[in-house]
Coordinates of C-alpha atoms in Angstrom, one line a residue:
S1046 CA 13.9 -10.5 -22.8
P1047 CA 12.2 -7.3 -21.7
L1048 CA 15.6 -5.8 -21.0
G1049 CA 16.7 -6.6 -24.6
A1050 CA 13.7 -4.8 -25.9
A1051 CA 14.5 -1.8 -23.7
L1052 CA 18.1 -1.6 -25.0
A1053 CA 17.0 -1.2 -28.6
M1054 CA 18.3 2.3 -29.0
T1055 CA 21.7 1.4 -27.6
G1056 CA 22.4 -0.9 -30.5
A1057 CA 21.8 -4.2 -28.7
D1058 CA 19.7 -7.0 -30.2
F1059 CA 16.0 -6.0 -30.2
E1060 CA 13.5 -8.9 -29.8
P1061 CA 10.2 -7.2 -29.3
N1062 CA 7.6 -8.6 -27.0
P1063 CA 4.2 -9.1 -28.7
I1064 CA 1.8 -6.4 -27.8
N1065 CA -1.0 -7.7 -25.7
F1066 CA -3.9 -5.3 -26.6
A1067 CA -6.3 -7.8 -25.1
M1068 CA -5.5 -6.5 -21.6
A1069 CA -8.3 -6.5 -19.1
S1070 CA -10.7 -3.6 -19.3
P1071 CA -12.0 -1.6 -16.3
A1072 CA -14.8 -3.0 -14.2
S1073 CA -18.3 -1.5 -14.1
S1074 CA -20.0 -0.2 -10.9
A1075 CA -23.5 -0.5 -9.5
G1076 CA -23.3 3.1 -8.2
A1077 CA -25.4 5.7 -9.8
A1078 CA -23.2 8.5 -11.2
A1079 CA -19.9 6.8 -10.5
G1080 CA -21.3 3.5 -11.8
A1081 CA -22.3 5.1 -15.0
R1082 CA -18.8 6.5 -15.4
A1083 CA -17.3 3.1 -14.8
V1084 CA -19.6 1.4 -17.3
A1085 CA -18.7 4.1 -19.9
T1086 CA -15.0 3.5 -19.3
E1087 CA -15.4 -0.3 -19.6
T1088 CA -17.5 0.1 -22.8
T1089 CA -14.9 2.3 -24.3
W1090 CA -12.1 -0.1 -23.7
D1091 CA -14.1 -3.2 -24.8
A1092 CA -14.9 -1.4 -28.1
A1093 CA -11.3 -0.3 -28.6
L1094 CA -9.6 -3.6 -27.8
S1095 CA -12.1 -6.1 -29.2
A1096 CA -11.0 -6.2 -32.9
P1097 CA -7.5 -7.2 -34.1
L1098 CA -5.3 -4.3 -34.9
S1099 CA -4.0 -3.5 -38.4
L1100 CA -2.4 -0.6 -40.2
N1101 CA -4.7 2.1 -41.4
A1102 CA -4.8 2.9 -45.1
D1103 CA -3.2 6.3 -44.5
Q1104 CA -0.3 4.7 -42.8
S1105 CA 0.5 2.1 -45.5
S1106 CA 3.1 4.2 -47.1
L1107 CA 5.2 4.4 -43.9
P1108 CA 8.1 2.0 -43.4
S1109 CA 7.0 -1.6 -42.6
S1110 CA 8.8 -4.3 -40.8
P1111 CA 11.0 -6.8 -42.8
S1112 CA 11.2 -10.4 -41.8
L1113 CA 14.0 -9.6 -39.4
P1114 CA 13.0 -6.1 -38.2
D1115 CA 15.6 -3.6 -37.0
P1116 CA 14.9 -1.7 -33.7
K1117 CA 13.6 1.4 -35.4
T1118 CA 11.2 -0.4 -37.7
T1119 CA 9.8 -2.5 -34.9
M1120 CA 9.3 0.5 -32.7
L1121 CA 7.4 2.3 -35.6
D1122 CA 5.2 -0.7 -36.1
T1123 CA 4.4 -0.8 -32.4
L1124 CA 3.6 3.0 -32.4
R1125 CA 1.3 2.5 -35.3
Q1126 CA -0.7 0.0 -33.4
C1127 CA -0.8 2.3 -30.4
L1128 CA -2.1 5.1 -32.6
E1129 CA -4.8 2.8 -34.0
L1130 CA -5.8 1.9 -30.4
V1131 CA -6.0 5.6 -29.5
R1132 CA -8.2 6.3 -32.4
R1133 CA -10.5 3.5 -31.5
V1134 CA -10.9 4.8 -28.0
K1135 CA -11.5 8.3 -29.4
A1136 CA -14.1 6.9 -31.9
S1137 CA -15.8 5.1 -29.1
H1138 CA -16.3 8.3 -27.2
V1139 CA -17.4 10.3 -30.3
S1140 CA -19.8 7.6 -31.5
G1141 CA -21.7 7.7 -28.3
H1142 CA -20.5 4.6 -26.6
T1143 CA -19.9 6.8 -23.6
M1144 CA -21.3 10.0 -22.2
L1145 CA -17.9 11.8 -22.6
S1146 CA -16.6 13.7 -25.6
S1147 CA -13.1 12.9 -26.9
S1148 CA -11.7 16.0 -25.3
Q1149 CA -12.9 14.9 -21.9
L1150 CA -11.4 11.5 -21.7
V1151 CA -11.1 10.6 -18.0
Q1152 CA -7.7 10.5 -16.6
T1153 CA -8.1 6.8 -15.7
D1154 CA -8.4 6.0 -19.4
L1155 CA -5.2 7.9 -20.1
V1156 CA -3.4 6.0 -17.4
K1157 CA -4.7 2.7 -18.8
L1158 CA -3.4 3.7 -22.2
G1159 CA 0.0 4.4 -20.6
E1160 CA 0.0 0.9 -19.1
V1161 CA -0.8 -0.6 -22.5
M1162 CA 2.0 1.3 -24.2
Y1163 CA 4.5 0.7 -21.4
K1164 CA 3.9 -3.1 -21.6
A1165 CA 4.1 -2.9 -25.4
F1166 CA 7.6 -1.6 -25.3
A1167 CA 9.0 -2.8 -22.0
G1168 CA 7.4 -6.3 -22.1
V1169 CA 6.0 -6.0 -18.5
D1170 CA 3.4 -4.0 -16.8
P1171 CA 4.4 -0.9 -14.7
V1172 CA 5.6 -2.2 -11.3
R1173 CA 2.9 -1.1 -8.9
R1174 CA -0.4 0.8 -9.0
S1175 CA -2.2 2.3 -6.1
S1176 CA -5.7 3.9 -5.9
S1177 CA -6.6 7.0 -4.0
A1178 CA -8.9 4.8 -1.9
G1179 CA -6.0 3.1 -0.4
A1180 CA -5.9 -0.1 -2.5
V1181 CA -2.5 -1.1 -3.7
E1182 CA -2.1 -3.8 -6.3
S1183 CA 0.8 -5.4 -8.1
S1184 CA 0.7 -5.6 -11.9
S1185 CA 4.2 -6.5 -12.8
A1186 CA 3.4 -10.2 -13.1
G1187 CA -0.2 -9.8 -14.5
D1188 CA -1.1 -11.7 -17.6
G1189 CA -4.4 -9.9 -18.3
N1190 CA -6.6 -12.7 -17.0
E1191 CA -7.4 -11.3 -13.6
G1192 CA -11.0 -10.5 -12.6
P1193 CA -12.4 -7.0 -12.8
S1194 CA -12.1 -6.4 -9.1
K1195 CA -8.4 -7.2 -9.2
R1196 CA -7.6 -5.1 -12.2
R1197 CA -8.9 -1.8 -10.9
S1198 CA -10.1 -0.7 -7.5
L1199 CA -13.9 -0.7 -7.7
G1200 CA -14.1 1.4 -4.5
A1201 CA -12.1 4.2 -6.2
L1202 CA -14.5 4.2 -9.1
E1203 CA -17.5 4.3 -6.9
A1204 CA -16.1 7.2 -5.0
G1205 CA -15.5 9.1 -8.2
K1206 CA -11.7 8.9 -7.8
D1207 CA -9.0 7.7 -10.2
A1208 CA -6.5 5.0 -9.7
S1209 CA -2.9 6.0 -10.4
L1210 CA 0.6 4.6 -10.5
D1211 CA 2.4 5.2 -7.2
G1212 CA 5.6 6.3 -9.0
T1213 CA 7.6 3.2 -8.5
Y1214 CA 7.6 2.0 -12.2
A1215 CA 10.9 2.1 -14.0
P1216 CA 10.9 5.0 -16.6
L1217 CA 11.5 3.9 -20.1
R1218 CA 14.2 6.5 -20.5
D1219 CA 16.4 4.7 -17.9
V1220 CA 16.8 1.8 -20.3
G1221 CA 17.5 3.8 -23.5
F1222 CA 14.2 4.4 -25.3
P1223 CA 13.9 7.6 -27.4
T1224 CA 13.1 10.7 -25.4
S1225 CA 9.9 11.5 -27.2
L1226 CA 8.5 8.0 -26.6
C1227 CA 9.5 8.2 -22.9
I1228 CA 7.8 11.5 -22.4
C1229 CA 4.6 10.2 -24.1
V1230 CA 4.4 7.1 -22.0
G1231 CA 5.4 8.9 -18.8
S1232 CA 2.9 11.6 -19.4
L1233 CA 0.1 9.0 -19.7
L1234 CA 1.1 7.1 -16.6
D1235 CA 1.2 10.4 -14.7
A1236 CA -2.1 11.6 -16.0
T1237 CA -3.6 11.7 -12.5
N1238 CA -0.6 13.4 -11.0
S1239 CA -1.4 17.1 -10.7
Q1240 CA 2.3 17.8 -10.1
C1241 CA 3.3 16.5 -13.5
L1242 CA 3.3 19.5 -15.9
D1243 CA 3.6 17.3 -19.0
R1244 CA 0.7 15.1 -18.2
Y1245 CA -2.0 14.6 -20.9
T1246 CA -5.4 16.0 -20.4
S1247 CA -7.2 14.6 -23.5
I1248 CA -7.1 11.8 -26.0
N1249 CA -6.6 14.4 -28.7
E1250 CA -3.2 15.5 -27.3
V1251 CA -2.1 11.8 -27.3
E1252 CA -3.2 11.3 -30.8
A1253 CA -1.4 14.5 -32.0
D1254 CA 1.9 13.4 -30.5
L1255 CA 1.7 9.9 -31.9
V1256 CA 0.8 11.2 -35.3
L1257 CA 4.0 13.3 -35.3
M1258 CA 6.1 10.4 -34.1
V1259 CA 4.7 8.0 -36.6
G1260 CA 4.5 10.4 -39.6
K1261 CA 7.9 12.1 -39.0
P1262 CA 9.9 9.6 -37.0
E1263 CA 13.3 11.0 -37.9
R1264 CA 12.3 14.4 -36.5
Y1265 CA 9.9 13.6 -33.6
L1266 CA 11.0 10.1 -32.5
F1267 CA 14.5 9.0 -33.3
D1268 CA 15.9 12.5 -33.5
S1269 CA 14.6 13.4 -30.1
K1270 CA 18.0 14.4 -28.8
P1271 CA 19.7 17.4 -30.3
C1272 CA 22.3 16.1 -32.7
S1273 CA 22.7 18.2 -35.8
S1274 CA 22.3 21.8 -37.0
T1275 CA 23.9 24.5 -38.9
R1276 CA 23.8 27.0 -36.1
T1277 CA 24.4 26.1 -32.5
S1278 CA 24.8 27.6 -29.1
T1279 CA 27.2 26.1 -26.5
T1280 CA 26.0 25.7 -22.9
A1281 CA 28.8 23.5 -21.6
S1282 CA 32.6 23.9 -21.7
T1283 CA 33.3 20.9 -23.8
P1284 CA 36.7 21.3 -25.5
M1285 CA 36.3 21.9 -29.3
S1286 CA 38.8 21.9 -32.1
A1287 CA 38.8 24.2 -35.0
A1288 CA 37.8 21.3 -37.3
S1289 CA 34.8 20.6 -35.1
L1290 CA 33.8 24.3 -35.4
V1291 CA 34.0 24.1 -39.2
N1292 CA 32.2 20.8 -39.5
G1293 CA 29.5 21.9 -37.1
A1294 CA 30.2 19.1 -34.6
I1295 CA 28.1 19.6 -31.4
D1296 CA 27.1 17.7 -28.4
S1297 CA 23.7 17.1 -26.8
S1298 CA 24.0 20.1 -24.4
R1299 CA 24.0 22.6 -27.3
L1300 CA 20.9 24.4 -28.6
T1301 CA 20.3 23.8 -32.3
F1302 CA 18.7 26.5 -34.4
P1303 CA 17.2 25.7 -37.8
T1304 CA 18.7 28.1 -40.4
N1305 CA 16.9 27.4 -43.6
K1306 CA 13.4 26.5 -42.6
L1307 CA 10.4 28.8 -42.7
Y1308 CA 7.8 29.3 -40.0
G1309 CA 4.5 31.1 -40.6
R1310 CA 5.4 32.1 -44.1
D1311 CA 3.3 29.8 -46.2
Q1312 CA 1.3 32.6 -47.8
Q1313 CA 4.4 34.7 -48.7
L1314 CA 6.3 31.7 -50.0
A1315 CA 3.3 30.7 -52.2
E1316 CA 3.2 34.3 -53.7
L1317 CA 7.0 34.3 -54.3
L1318 CA 6.9 30.9 -56.1
H1319 CA 3.9 32.0 -58.1
I1320 CA 5.9 35.1 -59.4
F1321 CA 8.9 32.9 -60.0
Q1322 CA 6.8 30.5 -62.1
H1323 CA 5.2 33.3 -64.0
V1324 CA 8.4 35.2 -64.9
L1325 CA 11.1 32.5 -65.2
V1326 CA 9.1 29.5 -66.2
E1327 CA 6.2 30.8 -68.3
G1328 CA 8.2 33.8 -69.7
G1329 CA 5.8 36.4 -68.4
Q1330 CA 6.3 40.1 -68.1
R1331 CA 9.2 41.5 -66.1
E1332 CA 8.6 41.9 -62.4
F1333 CA 10.4 43.3 -59.4
I1334 CA 9.7 41.9 -55.9
T1335 CA 10.3 43.8 -52.7
L1336 CA 10.1 42.2 -49.3
T1337 CA 9.8 44.5 -46.3
G1338 CA 9.9 43.9 -42.6
Y1339 CA 11.9 44.6 -39.4
A1340 CA 15.3 43.0 -38.8
G1341 CA 14.9 39.4 -37.8
T1342 CA 11.6 38.6 -39.5
G1343 CA 13.1 36.1 -41.9
K1344 CA 13.2 38.0 -45.2
T1345 CA 16.5 36.5 -46.3
V1346 CA 15.5 32.9 -45.5
L1347 CA 12.3 33.4 -47.4
V1348 CA 14.2 34.5 -50.6
E1349 CA 16.7 31.6 -50.2
Q1350 CA 13.8 29.2 -50.8
L1351 CA 14.1 30.1 -54.5
R1352 CA 17.5 28.5 -54.8
K1353 CA 16.3 24.9 -55.2
P1354 CA 13.6 25.4 -57.9
L1355 CA 16.0 27.8 -59.7
A1356 CA 18.9 25.3 -59.7
A1357 CA 16.5 22.6 -60.9
R1358 CA 16.0 24.7 -64.1
S1359 CA 19.8 25.3 -64.5
G1360 CA 19.3 28.8 -63.1
N1361 CA 21.7 31.1 -61.2
F1362 CA 21.1 32.7 -57.9
I1363 CA 23.3 35.8 -57.3
C1364 CA 23.2 37.6 -54.0
C1365 CA 24.2 41.2 -53.4
K1366 CA 24.4 41.8 -49.7
F1367 CA 24.6 45.6 -49.0
D1368 CA 26.2 46.9 -45.9
K1369 CA 25.6 50.2 -44.1
L1370 CA 29.3 50.9 -43.7
N1371 CA 30.6 49.4 -47.0
H1372 CA 30.4 52.5 -49.3
T1373 CA 34.1 52.8 -50.1
Q1374 CA 33.5 52.3 -53.9
P1375 CA 30.1 52.8 -55.7
M1376 CA 28.5 49.7 -57.0
Q1377 CA 31.2 47.5 -55.5
V1378 CA 28.7 45.1 -53.8
I1379 CA 27.2 44.4 -57.2
F1380 CA 30.5 43.8 -58.9
N1381 CA 31.7 41.5 -56.0
A1382 CA 28.6 39.4 -56.3
F1383 CA 29.1 38.9 -60.1
D1384 CA 32.7 38.2 -59.6
V1385 CA 31.8 35.3 -57.3
Y1386 CA 29.4 34.1 -59.9
C1387 CA 32.1 34.2 -62.6
K1388 CA 34.4 32.3 -60.3
E1389 CA 31.8 29.6 -59.8
I1390 CA 31.1 29.3 -63.5
A1391 CA 34.8 29.0 -64.3
G1392 CA 35.3 26.5 -61.5
I1393 CA 38.3 28.3 -60.0
G1394 CA 39.9 27.1 -56.8
G1395 CA 37.5 24.2 -56.3
C1396 CA 34.5 26.6 -56.4
S1397 CA 31.5 24.7 -57.8
R1398 CA 27.8 25.2 -58.4
K1399 CA 27.2 21.8 -56.8
T1400 CA 25.2 21.8 -53.6
P1401 CA 24.1 19.1 -51.1
E1402 CA 20.4 19.7 -52.0
I1403 CA 21.0 19.6 -55.8
P1404 CA 24.0 17.4 -56.4
D1405 CA 23.7 17.2 -60.2
M1406 CA 24.4 20.7 -61.5
P1407 CA 24.4 21.2 -65.3
C1408 CA 27.4 22.1 -67.5
Y1409 CA 27.8 25.9 -67.9
C1410 CA 29.8 25.8 -71.1
H1411 CA 27.0 27.5 -73.0
V1412 CA 27.1 30.4 -70.6
R1413 CA 30.8 31.0 -71.3
E1414 CA 30.1 30.8 -75.0
A1415 CA 27.2 33.3 -74.7
V1416 CA 29.5 35.7 -72.8
Q1417 CA 32.3 35.4 -75.3
K1418 CA 29.9 36.0 -78.2
A1419 CA 28.2 39.0 -76.6
L1420 CA 31.4 40.8 -75.4
G1421 CA 34.3 39.5 -77.5
G1422 CA 37.4 41.6 -77.0
N1423 CA 35.3 44.3 -75.1
I1424 CA 35.3 42.0 -72.0
S1425 CA 38.4 43.8 -70.8
V1426 CA 36.2 46.8 -70.1
L1427 CA 34.6 44.8 -67.3
T1428 CA 37.5 42.8 -65.9
D1429 CA 39.1 45.6 -63.8
L1430 CA 36.0 45.5 -61.6
I1431 CA 35.0 41.9 -62.2
P1432 CA 38.4 40.2 -62.5
N1433 CA 37.2 36.6 -62.6
M1434 CA 35.3 37.3 -65.8
R1435 CA 38.6 36.9 -67.7
H1436 CA 38.3 33.2 -67.0
L1437 CA 35.1 32.9 -69.1
V1438 CA 36.8 33.7 -72.4
D1439 CA 39.9 32.5 -74.3
D1440 CA 43.3 34.1 -73.8
K1441 CA 43.3 35.4 -77.4
V1442 CA 40.1 37.4 -76.7
M1443 CA 41.6 38.8 -73.6
A1444 CA 44.6 40.0 -75.5
T1445 CA 42.4 42.4 -77.5
G1446 CA 42.9 45.9 -76.0
T1447 CA 40.3 48.7 -75.7
T1448 CA 40.6 52.4 -76.1
D1449 CA 40.8 54.6 -72.9
L1450 CA 38.0 57.1 -72.5
P1451 CA 37.4 60.0 -70.1
G1452 CA 35.4 59.5 -66.9
V1453 CA 31.7 59.8 -67.9
E1454 CA 32.2 58.1 -71.2
A1455 CA 34.1 55.3 -69.6
L1456 CA 31.3 54.8 -67.1
N1457 CA 28.6 54.8 -69.8
R1458 CA 30.7 52.3 -71.8
F1459 CA 31.1 50.1 -68.7
I1460 CA 27.3 50.1 -68.0
Y1461 CA 26.5 49.3 -71.7
F1462 CA 28.8 46.2 -71.7
F1463 CA 27.6 45.2 -68.3
R1464 CA 24.1 45.1 -69.7
M1465 CA 25.4 43.0 -72.6
F1466 CA 26.9 40.6 -70.0
I1467 CA 23.6 40.3 -68.1
R1468 CA 21.7 39.6 -71.4
A1469 CA 24.1 36.8 -72.1
I1470 CA 23.9 35.0 -68.8
A1471 CA 20.1 35.4 -68.2
S1472 CA 18.3 33.2 -70.7
T1473 CA 15.6 30.6 -70.9
K1474 CA 18.3 28.0 -70.6
T1475 CA 19.9 29.6 -67.5
P1476 CA 17.3 31.9 -65.8
L1477 CA 18.7 34.4 -63.2
V1478 CA 17.5 35.6 -59.8
L1479 CA 19.3 38.7 -58.5
F1480 CA 18.8 38.9 -54.8
L1481 CA 19.4 42.4 -53.4
D1482 CA 19.6 42.0 -49.6
D1483 CA 19.3 45.1 -47.3
L1484 CA 18.8 47.3 -50.3
Q1485 CA 18.2 50.3 -48.0
W1486 CA 22.0 50.5 -47.6
A1487 CA 22.8 50.6 -51.3
D1488 CA 24.6 53.6 -52.7
A1489 CA 22.9 55.9 -55.2
A1490 CA 25.0 54.6 -58.1
A1491 CA 24.1 51.0 -57.3
L1492 CA 20.4 51.8 -57.1
E1493 CA 20.6 53.5 -60.5
L1494 CA 22.4 50.6 -62.1
I1495 CA 19.8 48.1 -60.7
S1496 CA 17.0 50.3 -62.0
T1497 CA 18.7 50.4 -65.4
L1498 CA 19.1 46.6 -65.6
A1499 CA 15.5 46.0 -64.4
A1500 CA 14.1 48.4 -67.1
D1501 CA 16.2 46.8 -69.9
S1502 CA 13.6 45.2 -72.2
E1503 CA 16.3 43.0 -73.7
V1504 CA 17.0 41.3 -70.4
K1505 CA 15.0 38.0 -70.4
S1506 CA 14.4 35.4 -67.8
M1507 CA 15.6 37.5 -64.9
L1508 CA 13.8 38.2 -61.6
F1509 CA 14.8 40.9 -59.2
V1510 CA 14.1 40.3 -55.5
A1511 CA 15.0 43.0 -53.0
T1512 CA 14.6 43.1 -49.2
Y1513 CA 14.8 46.2 -47.1
R1514 CA 13.6 47.6 -43.8
E1515 CA 10.7 49.9 -44.1
E1516 CA 11.8 52.0 -41.1
D1517 CA 15.1 52.8 -42.7
V1518 CA 13.6 54.1 -46.0
S1519 CA 12.3 57.6 -45.5
Q1520 CA 10.0 59.3 -48.0
D1521 CA 13.0 61.1 -49.7
H1522 CA 15.2 57.9 -49.8
P1523 CA 16.7 57.3 -53.3
L1524 CA 15.3 53.8 -53.2
R1525 CA 11.7 55.1 -53.4
S1526 CA 12.4 57.3 -56.4
E1527 CA 14.1 54.4 -58.2
L1528 CA 11.1 52.1 -57.5
A1529 CA 8.8 54.8 -58.8
R1530 CA 10.9 55.1 -62.0
L1531 CA 10.6 51.4 -62.5
Q1532 CA 6.9 51.5 -62.3
L1533 CA 6.7 54.3 -64.8
S1534 CA 8.8 52.2 -67.2
G1535 CA 6.2 49.4 -67.1
I1536 CA 7.8 47.2 -64.5
R1537 CA 5.4 45.6 -62.1
I1538 CA 6.4 46.0 -58.5
N1539 CA 5.2 43.2 -56.2
S1540 CA 5.4 44.2 -52.5
L1541 CA 5.4 41.5 -49.8
S1542 CA 5.5 42.4 -46.1
L1543 CA 6.7 40.2 -43.3
D1544 CA 5.5 40.6 -39.7
N1545 CA 6.6 38.7 -36.6
I1546 CA 5.3 35.2 -36.4
G1547 CA 2.3 34.1 -34.3
R1548 CA 2.3 31.9 -31.2
E1549 CA 1.6 28.6 -32.9
D1550 CA 4.4 29.2 -35.5
L1551 CA 6.8 30.2 -32.7
N1552 CA 5.9 27.1 -30.8
A1553 CA 6.8 25.0 -33.9
Y1554 CA 10.1 26.8 -34.0
V1555 CA 10.9 26.2 -30.3
S1556 CA 9.8 22.6 -30.7
D1557 CA 12.4 22.2 -33.5
V1558 CA 15.1 23.9 -31.4
L1559 CA 14.6 21.8 -28.3
H1560 CA 13.6 18.6 -30.2
L1561 CA 10.4 18.2 -28.1
S1562 CA 6.8 17.9 -29.2
P1563 CA 4.8 21.1 -29.6
R1564 CA 2.6 20.1 -26.7
I1565 CA 5.6 20.1 -24.3
T1566 CA 7.1 23.3 -25.6
R1567 CA 3.9 25.4 -25.7
P1568 CA 4.3 26.9 -22.2
L1569 CA 7.8 28.0 -22.9
A1570 CA 6.9 29.3 -26.4
E1571 CA 4.1 31.4 -24.8
L1572 CA 6.6 33.0 -22.4
V1573 CA 9.1 33.7 -25.2
H1574 CA 6.4 35.1 -27.5
A1575 CA 5.3 37.5 -24.8
K1576 CA 8.9 38.9 -24.5
T1577 CA 9.8 39.0 -28.2
T1578 CA 6.4 39.4 -30.0
G1579 CA 7.5 36.6 -32.3
N1580 CA 10.6 38.2 -33.9
I1581 CA 12.8 35.1 -34.8
L1582 CA 16.1 36.9 -34.3
F1583 CA 15.0 38.1 -30.9
V1584 CA 13.7 34.6 -30.1
V1585 CA 17.1 33.1 -30.9
E1586 CA 19.0 35.5 -28.7
I1587 CA 16.5 35.1 -25.8
L1588 CA 16.9 31.3 -25.9
R1589 CA 20.6 31.7 -26.0
S1590 CA 20.5 34.1 -23.0
L1591 CA 18.2 31.7 -21.0
S1592 CA 20.6 28.9 -21.8
A1593 CA 23.6 30.9 -20.7
E1594 CA 21.9 31.8 -17.4
G1595 CA 20.9 28.2 -16.7
L1596 CA 17.2 28.9 -16.9
L1597 CA 17.0 26.7 -20.0
R1598 CA 19.2 23.6 -19.6
F1599 CA 19.7 20.1 -21.0
S1600 CA 19.1 17.3 -18.4
A1601 CA 21.4 14.4 -18.9
R1602 CA 19.2 12.2 -16.7
S1603 CA 15.9 12.8 -18.6
R1604 CA 17.7 13.4 -22.0
R1605 CA 15.7 16.5 -22.8
W1606 CA 15.7 20.3 -22.3
E1607 CA 14.1 21.7 -19.2
W1608 CA 13.3 25.2 -18.0
D1609 CA 12.1 27.3 -15.0
A1610 CA 8.9 28.9 -16.2
D1611 CA 8.2 31.1 -13.2
V1612 CA 11.8 32.5 -13.2
I1613 CA 11.7 33.1 -17.0
Q1614 CA 8.3 34.9 -16.7
A1615 CA 9.7 37.2 -14.0
R1616 CA 12.9 37.9 -15.8
S1617 CA 13.2 41.3 -17.4
V1618 CA 14.6 41.6 -21.0
D1619 CA 15.6 44.4 -23.3
D1620 CA 13.0 46.0 -25.5
N1621 CA 14.7 44.8 -28.7
V1622 CA 17.3 42.4 -29.9
V1623 CA 19.9 45.1 -30.4
G1624 CA 20.1 45.8 -26.7
L1625 CA 20.4 42.1 -26.0
I1626 CA 23.2 41.6 -28.4
T1627 CA 25.0 44.8 -27.2
K1628 CA 25.0 43.5 -23.7
K1629 CA 26.4 40.2 -24.9
I1630 CA 29.2 41.9 -26.8
L1631 CA 30.2 44.1 -23.8
N1632 CA 30.4 41.0 -21.6
L1633 CA 33.1 39.5 -23.9
D1634 CA 36.8 39.8 -23.0
N1635 CA 39.1 42.1 -25.0
D1636 CA 40.3 39.3 -27.4
M1637 CA 36.8 38.4 -28.4
Q1638 CA 35.8 42.0 -28.9
W1639 CA 38.9 42.6 -31.1
M1640 CA 38.0 39.6 -33.3
L1641 CA 34.5 40.9 -33.7
K1642 CA 35.8 44.3 -34.7
V1643 CA 38.0 42.7 -37.4
A1644 CA 35.1 40.7 -38.7
A1645 CA 32.9 43.8 -38.7
C1646 CA 35.6 45.6 -40.9
L1647 CA 35.3 42.7 -43.4
G1648 CA 31.5 43.2 -43.5
S1649 CA 29.5 40.8 -45.6
Q1650 CA 32.7 39.4 -47.0
S1651 CA 33.4 37.7 -43.6
N1652 CA 32.8 34.0 -43.5
G1653 CA 33.3 30.9 -41.4
E1654 CA 36.8 30.2 -42.7
T1655 CA 37.9 33.7 -42.0
L1656 CA 36.6 33.5 -38.4
I1657 CA 38.4 30.2 -37.8
Q1658 CA 41.7 31.8 -39.0
L1659 CA 41.1 34.6 -36.5
L1660 CA 40.5 32.1 -33.8
L1661 CA 43.7 30.3 -34.6
S1662 CA 45.7 33.5 -34.8
G1663 CA 46.7 33.4 -31.1
D1664 CA 46.8 31.1 -28.1
R1665 CA 43.1 30.9 -27.3
D1666 CA 40.9 28.4 -25.6
M1667 CA 38.7 27.0 -28.4
A1668 CA 36.0 25.9 -26.0
K1669 CA 35.9 29.4 -24.5
V1670 CA 35.8 31.0 -27.9
S1671 CA 33.0 28.8 -29.2
A1672 CA 30.9 29.3 -26.1
A1673 CA 31.4 33.1 -26.2
L1674 CA 30.6 33.5 -29.9
D1675 CA 28.0 30.8 -30.3
V1676 CA 29.8 29.2 -33.3

């Protein structure tokens, strides 16, 4: 039954109705200008609907229906046929069958396409259709065999006016179809409704949306409702447990922010991967990469893209995150990063190199052998500052003592054996990427150590990648002198700069956040770009702020995000993201501010597990905490 088809996404049996693409086409008119338009419309639909539909060659690789199709496969097959129909209508216009270009497809054609798609999925025509000339006709029981005069009001065509649905049809969303599909069909049926902000204005827009749904169904069709992400923002006071916070469980009323996806960085990523290939794969000359840009431009996310190709080559990615306030001990950030690396190699405490993206990590026995061979009993020189290194060698080796030396000599000895350690772990079998994040906050001793390692000609298969904020590095900053020293030693410095992203890339980001097509989110993205100039960190905070104020909200009825464009445009915002976050912190209660202070004291060592323990340290409302901290 039609209802059974409509309930496909609720898990009920789905028995699709055959798509009747041989529906009646519009009638022609004897009038002069209006008559020519009617003939053009009829010719377009005759040409588009005449031949039997089949999958295009470029769609053959997409999932096809088995003998007993499941709901998703059936829906995809139907959408492919709809896409082919749209392309036929577009081709008819472009090839000269009508006097209109594809971008000027008349609204009546869009409505007609909406009727075809509605019947394809619901099994019936939209309930009623009325013309602006006053003619009202029922189409719910139509079988496609009526005469031209009954299918469309000829008077409306002659008057140059469009027929339209009177709004009494049952929206597909009310019976459980995916949100993106419901929006698409509804926007077509409402193409003549000037009050509908989402209505289509050209066949190109329809084709673009269908291409997205057919080509990436898990993203643009079946995943049309927010359901999963690494970073979320609560907009409803749904009770949440500590376990749900750890596991990232969320509901449909929460914003979801992509955390490891790039937007507008294709060129920089290509350059980064090219250098990676040259240095670590082809064994080219040593290079040092610097990425500059304001806070929130995505420097860290860009560098993180090296993890996957590096792990595929049995490589190691070591991240040193420098902190403006964490200067209690020189070079401590570097030592902590390598201590974590040694812990992972040794497999201590369940710590493993295995990741969801790369499940099959290689054995690192040869790394341990190389370390033991390079350092021997001298490993104890390093274990005071890198304690987990002791787990890479035998107990007998650790029992070997070393001679105490005075301050400067002890430091020189330490640096010498640390270089031996780096030479051992960075090899063609296990290439190494050392990521130096926020290098502008590094202490002078750390900068000198990094420069020494990078200039060591015996260090092979190692790539240094550093990020810093240009505005925080003055002309007399120690970082500039160390980079100049590297260049003098023959190290090539590759400088990449990241600016804020453009409007189209920002729209793609907002589309992913709200799980709506780029066509729908473009007006909101334009408003957000005007207020943030495309800084992703600023964009995230703006969207969270709009959500908290109810200007951006999830509608349970329409199963999609909605917003008040006029109010958002008139809303004043801070000049930068710092002011926005500062206001947010000051609005938290004393308990929340106390926890943030503790987390700030931990600096970059703070993590999700630590935060959860803080949340559980007192009698606190988990829903309130999660909403306040956006965890």
